[in-house]
Amino acid sequence: MNITLFISLLFGLQAIYWLIGRRASKNLKGHEDYFLAGKSVNFFPLMMTFLATQVGGGLVLGAADEAYQYGWPVLLLPLGSSLGLILLGIGLGRKLARFPVSTVAQILEIVYRSPVLKKIASLLSVVSLFMILVAQIIASSKFLVSIGFDNTPLFIAFWAIVILYTVQGGLKAVISTDIAQASVFSFVFLLGFGMVMIADPSSGLQLPSMEQFASISSKFTGWLLMPMMFMVIEQDMGQRCFAGSSPRVVSRATLWAGIATMAICFVPVFFGVLAKTMGIEVAKGSSVLMAAVEHMTNSWVAAFVGCAILAAIISTSTSLINAISSNLSSDFMKNKEGVRFVRMVTAMISIAAIFFAFYFDNVVDMLIQSYELSVSCLFVPIVAALFIKKEGKLLSATLSILFGAAGFCLFRIFVVPFPQEVASIVLSLLGFGCGELLARYLRQQPAA
């Protein structure tokens, strides 16, 4: 890689992102404007921010690393995210958009009439989002190591700047920078793919074998189902649904974002497979994607791809930071000073994620565990809430969360003959059903 060109491009793009975010941050008018952009986001910016939120370190660097080991079946990972967006597009996003809320957790309070349930769901959301944020930071660290950049103070300073302008600017700043960042990584990734295909049209396009699919059988549900289900209950996705100018706009934006996500994420999987096919050696802790790009193209293209990778990681991270801030402010604080205070708290949590990231290495495993935690506990009661026409039963939602949490813990200790992710969701569904039956039984009992 041409390091001089890379650094120049990186700081140039960072300056542009900062200016865009600063401009969008002006004239913020209260809580709704800060967290929901005034609920007036139209189709194109909404589609681009959905795309930017999903295409991050896991679906870029993490997917390329996994593809180097497992081959084309790793496409199941971005397919899960794409199908989740499509699910939102064909109806669930429209249902979310109709709730007068700013967080997904608040839906539980409205439907099940329980502020405590809202706070439990919000806390689970914060934990999951924090873990995903850590995964993004891990991805950026792997990338920088892969190009020979291993300067911890500058690494921390880079993330501190990202956190600073994100916390200050709110969702308007996040969406504005998402448009720029999604445009950068989409153009550069597709350009790099096109260059390799023009040079060798048959590169890496061999069909996967049955042995490859057999090798990932234990990962199937984690790669495909967890991202898809998490999409429905994820705060940063729900936040964008609530911010859309209309339910119809939300449906169109999520559908097109789902298609675009799959198209963009095909590229890192392609490079991971090709790196394995060509026998490219990747140093431990380095990025397969960057090693492949540097081997197959030139130093100039590698510099542009490097900036595109960071753009993808940053765009996802800023969405996560803002979503954490939304959960903390909207679900746990009521006074006007709360927004200012939660900015500080969110910044501290985000910076803590930087240091937490130094103790983990596998991006995809971190993402899947983050997805599974929330999905196990919240998927059943939240999806049920979207279809309940009147008031839901608090007992059903409570037992669903408790059973799901028990499954998340127990199925890591006791082996079951089918995927533990599915087992946890089935247990959560069983808890919801038990709550429905018990509530009906109690209702039929004569008053004392």
Tab-separated table of C-alpha atoms in Angstrom:
chain	number	residue	atom	x	y	z
A	1	MET	CA	0.000	0.000	0.000
A	2	ASN	CA	1.063	3.565	-0.683
A	3	ILE	CA	1.065	4.732	2.936
A	4	THR	CA	1.547	8.399	2.064
A	5	LEU	CA	-1.463	8.353	-0.238
A	6	PHE	CA	-3.478	6.394	2.314
A	7	ILE	CA	-2.797	8.852	5.143
A	8	SER	CA	-3.550	11.831	2.898
A	9	LEU	CA	-6.831	10.303	1.744
A	10	LEU	CA	-7.771	9.249	5.256
A	11	PHE	CA	-7.304	12.656	6.815
A	12	GLY	CA	-8.882	14.362	3.818
A	13	LEU	CA	-11.977	12.189	4.074
A	14	GLN	CA	-12.085	12.576	7.853
A	15	ALA	CA	-12.091	16.344	7.414
A	16	ILE	CA	-14.982	16.054	4.959
A	17	TYR	CA	-16.959	13.787	7.301
A	18	TRP	CA	-16.349	16.169	10.190
A	19	LEU	CA	-17.508	19.190	8.166
A	20	ILE	CA	-20.616	17.327	7.005
A	21	GLY	CA	-21.437	16.245	10.536
A	22	ARG	CA	-20.827	19.709	11.945
A	23	ARG	CA	-23.085	21.325	9.359
A	24	ALA	CA	-25.877	18.823	10.045
A	25	SER	CA	-25.524	19.420	13.792
A	26	LYS	CA	-26.527	23.058	13.611
A	27	ASN	CA	-29.957	24.206	14.806
A	28	LEU	CA	-30.884	21.038	16.657
A	29	LYS	CA	-34.296	21.538	18.250
A	30	GLY	CA	-34.655	19.213	21.171
A	31	HIS	CA	-34.780	15.520	21.933
A	32	GLU	CA	-36.732	14.365	18.874
A	33	ASP	CA	-34.519	16.325	16.513
A	34	TYR	CA	-31.362	14.938	18.125
A	35	PHE	CA	-32.374	11.279	18.135
A	36	LEU	CA	-34.921	11.025	15.283
A	37	ALA	CA	-33.895	13.842	12.926
A	38	GLY	CA	-37.349	15.377	13.321
A	39	LYS	CA	-38.980	12.208	11.890
A	40	SER	CA	-38.568	13.700	8.425
A	41	VAL	CA	-35.897	11.535	6.745
A	42	ASN	CA	-36.734	10.807	3.100
A	43	PHE	CA	-36.056	7.764	0.912
A	44	PHE	CA	-32.470	8.218	-0.337
A	45	PRO	CA	-30.800	9.329	2.905
A	46	LEU	CA	-32.776	6.673	4.784
A	47	MET	CA	-31.688	3.938	2.380
A	48	MET	CA	-28.046	5.041	2.572
A	49	THR	CA	-28.023	5.159	6.356
A	50	PHE	CA	-29.567	1.662	6.523
A	51	LEU	CA	-26.813	0.468	4.178
A	52	ALA	CA	-24.055	2.262	6.086
A	53	THR	CA	-25.289	0.890	9.404
A	54	GLN	CA	-25.115	-2.726	8.242
A	55	VAL	CA	-21.946	-2.725	6.150
A	56	GLY	CA	-19.363	-2.526	8.917
A	57	GLY	CA	-16.350	-4.410	10.205
A	58	GLY	CA	-18.173	-7.712	10.560
A	59	LEU	CA	-19.536	-7.796	7.018
A	60	VAL	CA	-16.315	-6.488	5.485
A	61	LEU	CA	-13.171	-7.582	7.328
A	62	GLY	CA	-14.840	-10.314	9.371
A	63	ALA	CA	-16.567	-11.865	6.356
A	64	ALA	CA	-13.329	-11.852	4.343
A	65	ASP	CA	-11.488	-13.585	7.199
A	66	GLU	CA	-14.177	-16.244	7.481
A	67	ALA	CA	-14.321	-16.710	3.688
A	68	TYR	CA	-10.576	-17.386	3.680
A	69	GLN	CA	-11.271	-20.308	6.002
A	70	TYR	CA	-14.718	-21.568	4.916
A	71	GLY	CA	-15.206	-20.341	1.337
A	72	TRP	CA	-18.364	-19.132	-0.394
A	73	PRO	CA	-20.826	-20.371	2.280
A	74	VAL	CA	-19.793	-17.283	4.292
A	75	LEU	CA	-22.211	-15.375	2.039
A	76	LEU	CA	-24.815	-16.580	4.543
A	77	LEU	CA	-23.525	-13.899	6.928
A	78	PRO	CA	-24.378	-10.848	4.766
A	79	LEU	CA	-27.455	-12.720	3.502
A	80	GLY	CA	-28.782	-12.743	7.081
A	81	SER	CA	-28.461	-8.957	7.315
A	82	SER	CA	-29.963	-8.479	3.860
A	83	LEU	CA	-32.954	-10.696	4.646
A	84	GLY	CA	-33.454	-8.788	7.888
A	85	LEU	CA	-33.678	-5.531	5.945
A	86	ILE	CA	-36.067	-7.141	3.480
A	87	LEU	CA	-38.258	-8.337	6.375
A	88	LEU	CA	-38.435	-4.745	7.545
A	89	GLY	CA	-39.234	-3.689	3.987
A	90	ILE	CA	-42.141	-6.072	3.448
A	91	GLY	CA	-44.036	-5.057	6.556
A	92	LEU	CA	-42.220	-5.073	9.885
A	93	GLY	CA	-40.529	-1.726	9.278
A	94	ARG	CA	-43.897	-0.171	8.490
A	95	LYS	CA	-45.282	-1.552	11.761
A	96	LEU	CA	-42.336	-0.156	13.709
A	97	ALA	CA	-42.712	3.251	12.072
A	98	ARG	CA	-46.316	3.546	13.247
A	99	PHE	CA	-45.371	3.536	16.942
A	100	PRO	CA	-44.956	7.010	18.504
A	101	VAL	CA	-41.654	6.081	20.169
A	102	SER	CA	-37.933	6.815	19.927
A	103	THR	CA	-36.612	3.383	21.020
A	104	VAL	CA	-37.646	-0.194	20.332
A	105	ALA	CA	-37.787	-0.841	24.081
A	106	GLN	CA	-40.582	1.717	24.436
A	107	ILE	CA	-42.810	-0.512	22.303
A	108	LEU	CA	-42.814	-3.000	25.166
A	109	GLU	CA	-43.944	-0.279	27.561
A	110	ILE	CA	-46.810	0.728	25.262
A	111	VAL	CA	-48.048	-2.784	24.482
A	112	TYR	CA	-47.394	-4.534	27.800
A	113	ARG	CA	-47.877	-1.482	30.054
A	114	SER	CA	-44.615	-1.941	31.919
A	115	PRO	CA	-41.893	0.725	32.376
A	116	VAL	CA	-39.742	-1.911	34.081
A	117	LEU	CA	-39.916	-4.179	31.027
A	118	LYS	CA	-38.894	-1.227	28.881
A	119	LYS	CA	-35.798	-0.635	30.998
A	120	ILE	CA	-34.827	-4.303	30.950
A	121	ALA	CA	-35.134	-4.405	27.163
A	122	SER	CA	-33.205	-1.144	26.845
A	123	LEU	CA	-30.401	-2.433	29.051
A	124	LEU	CA	-30.130	-5.594	26.954
A	125	SER	CA	-30.016	-3.412	23.859
A	126	VAL	CA	-27.203	-1.276	25.288
A	127	VAL	CA	-25.169	-4.377	26.161
A	128	SER	CA	-25.602	-5.866	22.676
A	129	LEU	CA	-24.847	-2.597	20.907
A	130	PHE	CA	-21.758	-2.113	23.070
A	131	MET	CA	-20.462	-5.552	22.106
A	132	ILE	CA	-21.075	-4.808	18.426
A	133	LEU	CA	-19.241	-1.498	18.824
A	134	VAL	CA	-16.309	-3.401	20.299
A	135	ALA	CA	-16.392	-5.687	17.239
A	136	GLN	CA	-16.111	-2.658	14.948
A	137	ILE	CA	-13.095	-1.403	16.859
A	138	ILE	CA	-11.508	-4.846	16.657
A	139	ALA	CA	-12.082	-4.758	12.903
A	140	SER	CA	-10.364	-1.385	12.593
A	141	SER	CA	-7.420	-2.623	14.669
A	142	LYS	CA	-7.003	-5.692	12.459
A	143	PHE	CA	-7.086	-3.495	9.407
A	144	LEU	CA	-4.442	-1.076	10.688
A	145	VAL	CA	-2.183	-3.940	11.750
A	146	SER	CA	-2.522	-5.436	8.274
A	147	ILE	CA	-0.944	-2.338	6.719
A	148	GLY	CA	1.802	-2.096	9.319
A	149	PHE	CA	0.196	0.636	11.411
A	150	ASP	CA	0.476	-0.310	15.085
A	151	ASN	CA	0.437	2.957	17.012
A	152	THR	CA	-1.880	2.660	20.027
A	153	PRO	CA	-2.066	6.374	20.961
A	154	LEU	CA	-2.992	7.388	17.393
A	155	PHE	CA	-5.458	4.518	17.196
A	156	ILE	CA	-7.190	5.754	20.362
A	157	ALA	CA	-7.084	9.358	19.142
A	158	PHE	CA	-8.694	8.378	15.844
A	159	TRP	CA	-11.628	6.757	17.614
A	160	ALA	CA	-11.917	9.556	20.127
A	161	ILE	CA	-12.489	12.018	17.278
A	162	VAL	CA	-15.156	9.806	15.737
A	163	ILE	CA	-16.916	9.468	19.079
A	164	LEU	CA	-16.739	13.205	19.726
A	165	TYR	CA	-18.476	14.438	16.582
A	166	THR	CA	-20.988	11.592	16.691
A	167	VAL	CA	-22.086	12.223	20.265
A	168	GLN	CA	-22.412	15.944	19.617
A	169	GLY	CA	-24.238	15.798	16.286
A	170	GLY	CA	-27.110	13.389	16.858
A	171	LEU	CA	-28.880	11.344	14.195
A	172	LYS	CA	-28.822	14.192	11.677
A	173	ALA	CA	-25.032	14.196	11.717
A	174	VAL	CA	-24.907	10.400	11.586
A	175	ILE	CA	-27.191	10.198	8.547
A	176	SER	CA	-25.352	12.982	6.743
A	177	THR	CA	-21.977	11.315	7.218
A	178	ASP	CA	-23.501	7.901	6.433
A	179	ILE	CA	-24.420	9.126	2.959
A	180	ALA	CA	-20.836	10.206	2.292
A	181	GLN	CA	-19.267	7.099	3.810
A	182	ALA	CA	-21.640	4.653	2.111
A	183	SER	CA	-20.937	6.341	-1.219
A	184	VAL	CA	-17.186	5.972	-0.667
A	185	PHE	CA	-17.133	2.295	0.294
A	186	SER	CA	-19.738	1.260	-2.298
A	187	PHE	CA	-17.846	2.890	-5.164
A	188	VAL	CA	-14.403	1.685	-4.086
A	189	PHE	CA	-15.405	-1.919	-3.304
A	190	LEU	CA	-17.239	-2.343	-6.600
A	191	LEU	CA	-14.360	-0.687	-8.464
A	192	GLY	CA	-11.830	-3.071	-6.904
A	193	PHE	CA	-14.011	-6.064	-7.743
A	194	GLY	CA	-14.396	-4.837	-11.307
A	195	MET	CA	-10.649	-4.423	-11.765
A	196	VAL	CA	-9.945	-7.985	-10.638
A	197	MET	CA	-12.709	-9.433	-12.792
A	198	ILE	CA	-11.507	-7.572	-15.879
A	199	ALA	CA	-7.968	-8.874	-15.302
A	200	ASP	CA	-9.180	-12.464	-14.765
A	201	PRO	CA	-12.932	-13.096	-15.329
A	202	SER	CA	-12.757	-16.578	-13.754
A	203	SER	CA	-11.148	-15.392	-10.511
A	204	GLY	CA	-12.623	-16.995	-7.403
A	205	LEU	CA	-15.943	-17.876	-9.026
A	206	GLN	CA	-15.792	-21.653	-8.495
A	207	LEU	CA	-18.985	-23.063	-6.994
A	208	PRO	CA	-18.817	-24.135	-3.343
A	209	SER	CA	-18.614	-27.847	-2.601
A	210	MET	CA	-20.828	-29.844	-0.254
A	211	GLU	CA	-17.812	-30.254	2.024
A	212	GLN	CA	-17.652	-26.478	2.439
A	213	PHE	CA	-21.292	-26.317	3.492
A	214	ALA	CA	-20.770	-29.246	5.860
A	215	SER	CA	-17.864	-27.419	7.498
A	216	ILE	CA	-20.106	-24.498	8.502
A	217	SER	CA	-23.167	-26.504	9.584
A	218	SER	CA	-22.625	-25.470	13.212
A	219	LYS	CA	-22.438	-21.810	12.189
A	220	PHE	CA	-25.473	-21.752	9.889
A	221	THR	CA	-28.013	-20.409	12.366
A	222	GLY	CA	-25.559	-17.954	13.863
A	223	TRP	CA	-24.567	-16.522	10.493
A	224	LEU	CA	-27.991	-16.442	8.863
A	225	LEU	CA	-30.746	-16.391	11.477
A	226	MET	CA	-29.189	-14.253	14.216
A	227	PRO	CA	-28.454	-11.176	12.022
A	228	MET	CA	-31.854	-11.521	10.340
A	229	MET	CA	-33.778	-11.679	13.616
A	230	PHE	CA	-31.654	-9.065	15.321
A	231	MET	CA	-32.501	-6.620	12.552
A	232	VAL	CA	-36.124	-6.531	13.691
A	233	ILE	CA	-35.326	-5.638	17.310
A	234	GLU	CA	-32.083	-3.675	16.847
A	235	GLN	CA	-32.258	-0.147	18.268
A	236	ASP	CA	-30.182	1.535	15.560
A	237	MET	CA	-32.426	0.002	12.869
A	238	GLY	CA	-35.603	0.774	14.791
A	239	GLN	CA	-34.381	4.325	15.326
A	240	ARG	CA	-34.176	4.803	11.567
A	241	CYS	CA	-37.641	3.341	11.075
A	242	PHE	CA	-38.992	5.838	13.621
A	243	ALA	CA	-37.097	8.663	11.860
A	244	GLY	CA	-38.564	7.961	8.399
A	245	SER	CA	-40.923	10.544	6.969
A	246	SER	CA	-43.605	7.871	6.438
A	247	PRO	CA	-44.094	4.088	6.785
A	248	ARG	CA	-44.043	3.763	2.987
A	249	VAL	CA	-40.663	5.508	2.790
A	250	VAL	CA	-39.310	3.153	5.470
A	251	SER	CA	-40.474	0.083	3.510
A	252	ARG	CA	-38.863	1.231	0.257
A	253	ALA	CA	-35.630	2.279	1.944
A	254	THR	CA	-35.157	-1.011	3.790
A	255	LEU	CA	-35.906	-3.123	0.711
A	256	TRP	CA	-33.349	-1.344	-1.440
A	257	ALA	CA	-30.831	-1.246	1.396
A	258	GLY	CA	-31.176	-5.030	1.740
A	259	ILE	CA	-30.370	-5.534	-1.933
A	260	ALA	CA	-27.454	-3.090	-1.795
A	261	THR	CA	-26.040	-4.712	1.345
A	262	MET	CA	-25.833	-8.106	-0.341
A	263	ALA	CA	-24.233	-6.624	-3.461
A	264	ILE	CA	-21.568	-4.706	-1.525
A	265	CYS	CA	-20.789	-7.527	0.917
A	266	PHE	CA	-20.250	-9.983	-1.930
A	267	VAL	CA	-16.949	-8.189	-2.601
A	268	PRO	CA	-15.063	-8.936	0.659
A	269	VAL	CA	-16.242	-12.569	0.550
A	270	PHE	CA	-14.994	-12.751	-3.041
A	271	PHE	CA	-11.555	-11.468	-2.038
A	272	GLY	CA	-11.415	-13.869	0.917
A	273	VAL	CA	-12.188	-16.864	-1.297
A	274	LEU	CA	-9.734	-15.726	-3.951
A	275	ALA	CA	-6.986	-15.239	-1.363
A	276	LYS	CA	-7.416	-18.855	-0.270
A	277	THR	CA	-7.550	-20.127	-3.853
A	278	MET	CA	-4.331	-18.310	-4.743
A	279	GLY	CA	-2.554	-19.459	-1.595
A	280	ILE	CA	-1.928	-15.947	-0.259
A	281	GLU	CA	-0.377	-16.167	3.188
A	282	VAL	CA	-1.892	-13.861	5.803
A	283	ALA	CA	0.047	-13.016	8.937
A	284	LYS	CA	-1.657	-13.825	12.232
A	285	GLY	CA	-3.852	-10.929	13.342
A	286	SER	CA	-3.816	-9.305	9.895
A	287	SER	CA	-6.708	-8.721	7.527
A	288	VAL	CA	-7.329	-11.215	4.750
A	289	LEU	CA	-9.107	-8.555	2.712
A	290	MET	CA	-6.197	-6.129	2.720
A	291	ALA	CA	-3.686	-8.899	2.014
A	292	ALA	CA	-5.759	-9.997	-0.991
A	293	VAL	CA	-6.268	-6.471	-2.335
A	294	GLU	CA	-2.575	-5.637	-2.058
A	295	HIS	CA	-1.657	-8.870	-3.845
A	296	MET	CA	-4.174	-8.565	-6.694
A	297	THR	CA	-4.103	-4.826	-7.391
A	298	ASN	CA	-1.602	-2.036	-6.912
A	299	SER	CA	-0.585	0.184	-3.999
A	300	TRP	CA	-2.826	3.045	-5.115
A	301	VAL	CA	-5.957	0.915	-5.259
A	302	ALA	CA	-5.045	-0.605	-1.895
A	303	ALA	CA	-4.883	2.885	-0.361
A	304	PHE	CA	-8.385	3.693	-1.627
A	305	VAL	CA	-9.730	0.344	-0.413
A	306	GLY	CA	-8.159	0.998	2.987
A	307	CYS	CA	-10.052	4.276	3.292
A	308	ALA	CA	-13.252	2.576	2.139
A	309	ILE	CA	-12.883	-0.091	4.830
A	310	LEU	CA	-12.501	2.559	7.514
A	311	ALA	CA	-15.504	4.421	6.105
A	312	ALA	CA	-17.602	1.253	6.485
A	313	ILE	CA	-16.403	0.678	10.042
A	314	ILE	CA	-16.926	4.297	11.081
A	315	SER	CA	-20.425	4.507	9.600
A	316	THR	CA	-21.579	1.472	11.558
A	317	SER	CA	-19.874	2.664	14.725
A	318	THR	CA	-21.426	6.125	14.675
A	319	SER	CA	-24.870	4.539	14.334
A	320	LEU	CA	-24.166	2.294	17.310
A	321	ILE	CA	-22.954	5.185	19.446
A	322	ASN	CA	-26.046	7.233	18.662
A	323	ALA	CA	-28.321	4.256	19.337
A	324	ILE	CA	-26.711	3.668	22.737
A	325	SER	CA	-27.216	7.341	23.502
A	326	SER	CA	-30.858	7.076	22.445
A	327	ASN	CA	-31.492	4.109	24.740
A	328	LEU	CA	-29.874	5.776	27.728
A	329	SER	CA	-31.517	9.155	27.251
A	330	SER	CA	-34.996	8.089	26.167
A	331	ASP	CA	-35.452	5.095	28.463
A	332	PHE	CA	-33.666	6.129	31.652
A	333	MET	CA	-33.774	9.954	31.826
A	334	LYS	CA	-36.601	12.468	31.775
A	335	ASN	CA	-35.286	15.974	32.455
A	336	LYS	CA	-33.822	18.359	29.910
A	337	GLU	CA	-30.322	17.985	31.304
A	338	GLY	CA	-30.528	14.285	30.560
A	339	VAL	CA	-29.477	14.619	26.912
A	340	ARG	CA	-26.382	16.575	27.832
A	341	PHE	CA	-25.500	14.119	30.568
A	342	VAL	CA	-26.080	11.061	28.408
A	343	ARG	CA	-23.754	12.473	25.748
A	344	MET	CA	-20.979	12.349	28.312
A	345	VAL	CA	-21.966	8.877	29.504
A	346	THR	CA	-22.159	7.551	25.940
A	347	ALA	CA	-18.756	8.995	25.123
A	348	MET	CA	-17.285	7.291	28.180
A	349	ILE	CA	-18.902	3.959	27.258
A	350	SER	CA	-17.674	4.263	23.673
A	351	ILE	CA	-14.127	5.034	24.740
A	352	ALA	CA	-14.293	2.096	27.148
A	353	ALA	CA	-15.143	-0.061	24.124
A	354	ILE	CA	-11.781	0.894	22.611
A	355	PHE	CA	-9.895	-0.571	25.553
A	356	PHE	CA	-12.241	-3.559	25.790
A	357	ALA	CA	-11.437	-4.372	22.153
A	358	PHE	CA	-7.788	-5.094	22.958
A	359	TYR	CA	-8.810	-8.336	24.708
A	360	PHE	CA	-10.726	-9.911	21.807
A	361	ASP	CA	-9.811	-10.891	18.283
A	362	ASN	CA	-12.608	-12.635	16.357
A	363	VAL	CA	-14.985	-10.043	14.911
A	364	VAL	CA	-17.665	-12.414	13.646
A	365	ASP	CA	-17.900	-14.417	16.890
A	366	MET	CA	-18.306	-11.169	18.854
A	367	LEU	CA	-21.090	-10.063	16.509
A	368	ILE	CA	-22.965	-13.365	16.657
A	369	GLN	CA	-22.901	-13.452	20.468
A	370	SER	CA	-24.176	-9.877	20.535
A	371	TYR	CA	-27.019	-10.765	18.195
A	372	GLU	CA	-27.891	-13.915	20.142
A	373	LEU	CA	-28.148	-12.143	23.502
A	374	SER	CA	-30.839	-9.731	22.337
A	375	VAL	CA	-32.603	-12.167	20.008
A	376	SER	CA	-32.887	-14.847	22.698
A	377	CYS	CA	-34.520	-12.461	25.145
A	378	LEU	CA	-36.382	-9.886	23.049
A	379	PHE	CA	-37.266	-11.222	19.606
A	380	VAL	CA	-40.446	-13.053	20.649
A	381	PRO	CA	-42.035	-10.327	22.853
A	382	ILE	CA	-41.154	-7.501	20.435
A	383	VAL	CA	-42.411	-9.251	17.287
A	384	ALA	CA	-45.548	-10.295	19.168
A	385	ALA	CA	-46.047	-6.660	20.218
A	386	LEU	CA	-46.050	-5.581	16.562
A	387	PHE	CA	-49.079	-7.787	15.874
A	388	ILE	CA	-51.030	-7.379	19.114
A	389	LYS	CA	-53.978	-5.105	18.387
A	390	LYS	CA	-54.819	-4.183	21.957
A	391	GLU	CA	-52.985	-4.528	25.244
A	392	GLY	CA	-50.510	-7.398	25.561
A	393	LYS	CA	-50.060	-9.596	28.606
A	394	LEU	CA	-47.167	-8.529	30.819
A	395	LEU	CA	-46.787	-12.050	32.197
A	396	SER	CA	-46.238	-13.454	28.700
A	397	ALA	CA	-43.551	-10.916	27.825
A	398	THR	CA	-41.809	-11.345	31.178
A	399	LEU	CA	-41.681	-15.131	30.985
A	400	SER	CA	-40.505	-14.922	27.370
A	401	ILE	CA	-37.547	-12.737	28.368
A	402	LEU	CA	-36.701	-14.900	31.392
A	403	PHE	CA	-36.903	-18.153	29.437
A	404	GLY	CA	-34.832	-16.698	26.603
A	405	ALA	CA	-32.147	-15.452	29.005
A	406	ALA	CA	-32.076	-18.868	30.692
A	407	GLY	CA	-31.623	-20.521	27.297
A	408	PHE	CA	-28.824	-18.129	26.317
A	409	CYS	CA	-26.911	-19.180	29.468
A	410	LEU	CA	-27.875	-22.846	29.836
A	411	PHE	CA	-27.281	-23.909	26.226
A	412	ARG	CA	-23.679	-22.772	26.577
A	413	ILE	CA	-23.274	-25.279	29.385
A	414	PHE	CA	-25.481	-28.157	28.262
A	415	VAL	CA	-25.211	-29.509	24.729
A	416	VAL	CA	-28.472	-29.898	22.799
A	417	PRO	CA	-28.967	-31.849	19.551
A	418	PHE	CA	-29.834	-28.721	17.546
A	419	PRO	CA	-28.408	-25.183	17.313
A	420	GLN	CA	-28.293	-23.383	20.654
A	421	GLU	CA	-29.539	-20.144	19.069
A	422	VAL	CA	-32.713	-21.847	17.874
A	423	ALA	CA	-33.105	-23.610	21.220
A	424	SER	CA	-32.996	-20.285	23.072
A	425	ILE	CA	-35.640	-18.744	20.802
A	426	VAL	CA	-37.875	-21.817	21.129
A	427	LEU	CA	-37.540	-21.600	24.899
A	428	SER	CA	-38.444	-17.905	24.785
A	429	LEU	CA	-41.492	-18.737	22.652
A	430	LEU	CA	-42.434	-21.435	25.149
A	431	GLY	CA	-42.227	-18.870	27.948
A	432	PHE	CA	-44.516	-16.518	26.025
A	433	GLY	CA	-47.004	-19.332	25.446
A	434	CYS	CA	-46.953	-20.323	29.117
A	435	GLY	CA	-47.639	-16.714	30.037
A	436	GLU	CA	-50.633	-16.595	27.706
A	437	LEU	CA	-52.086	-19.797	29.140
A	438	LEU	CA	-51.444	-18.789	32.740
A	439	ALA	CA	-52.944	-15.335	32.219
A	440	ARG	CA	-56.046	-16.892	30.663
A	441	TYR	CA	-56.334	-19.334	33.560
A	442	LEU	CA	-56.035	-16.555	36.146
A	443	ARG	CA	-58.614	-14.463	34.327
A	444	GLN	CA	-61.131	-17.304	34.453
A	445	GLN	CA	-60.738	-17.801	38.206
A	446	PRO	CA	-63.507	-16.239	40.322
A	447	ALA	CA	-62.520	-13.260	42.428
A	448	ALA	CA	-61.923	-14.066	46.090
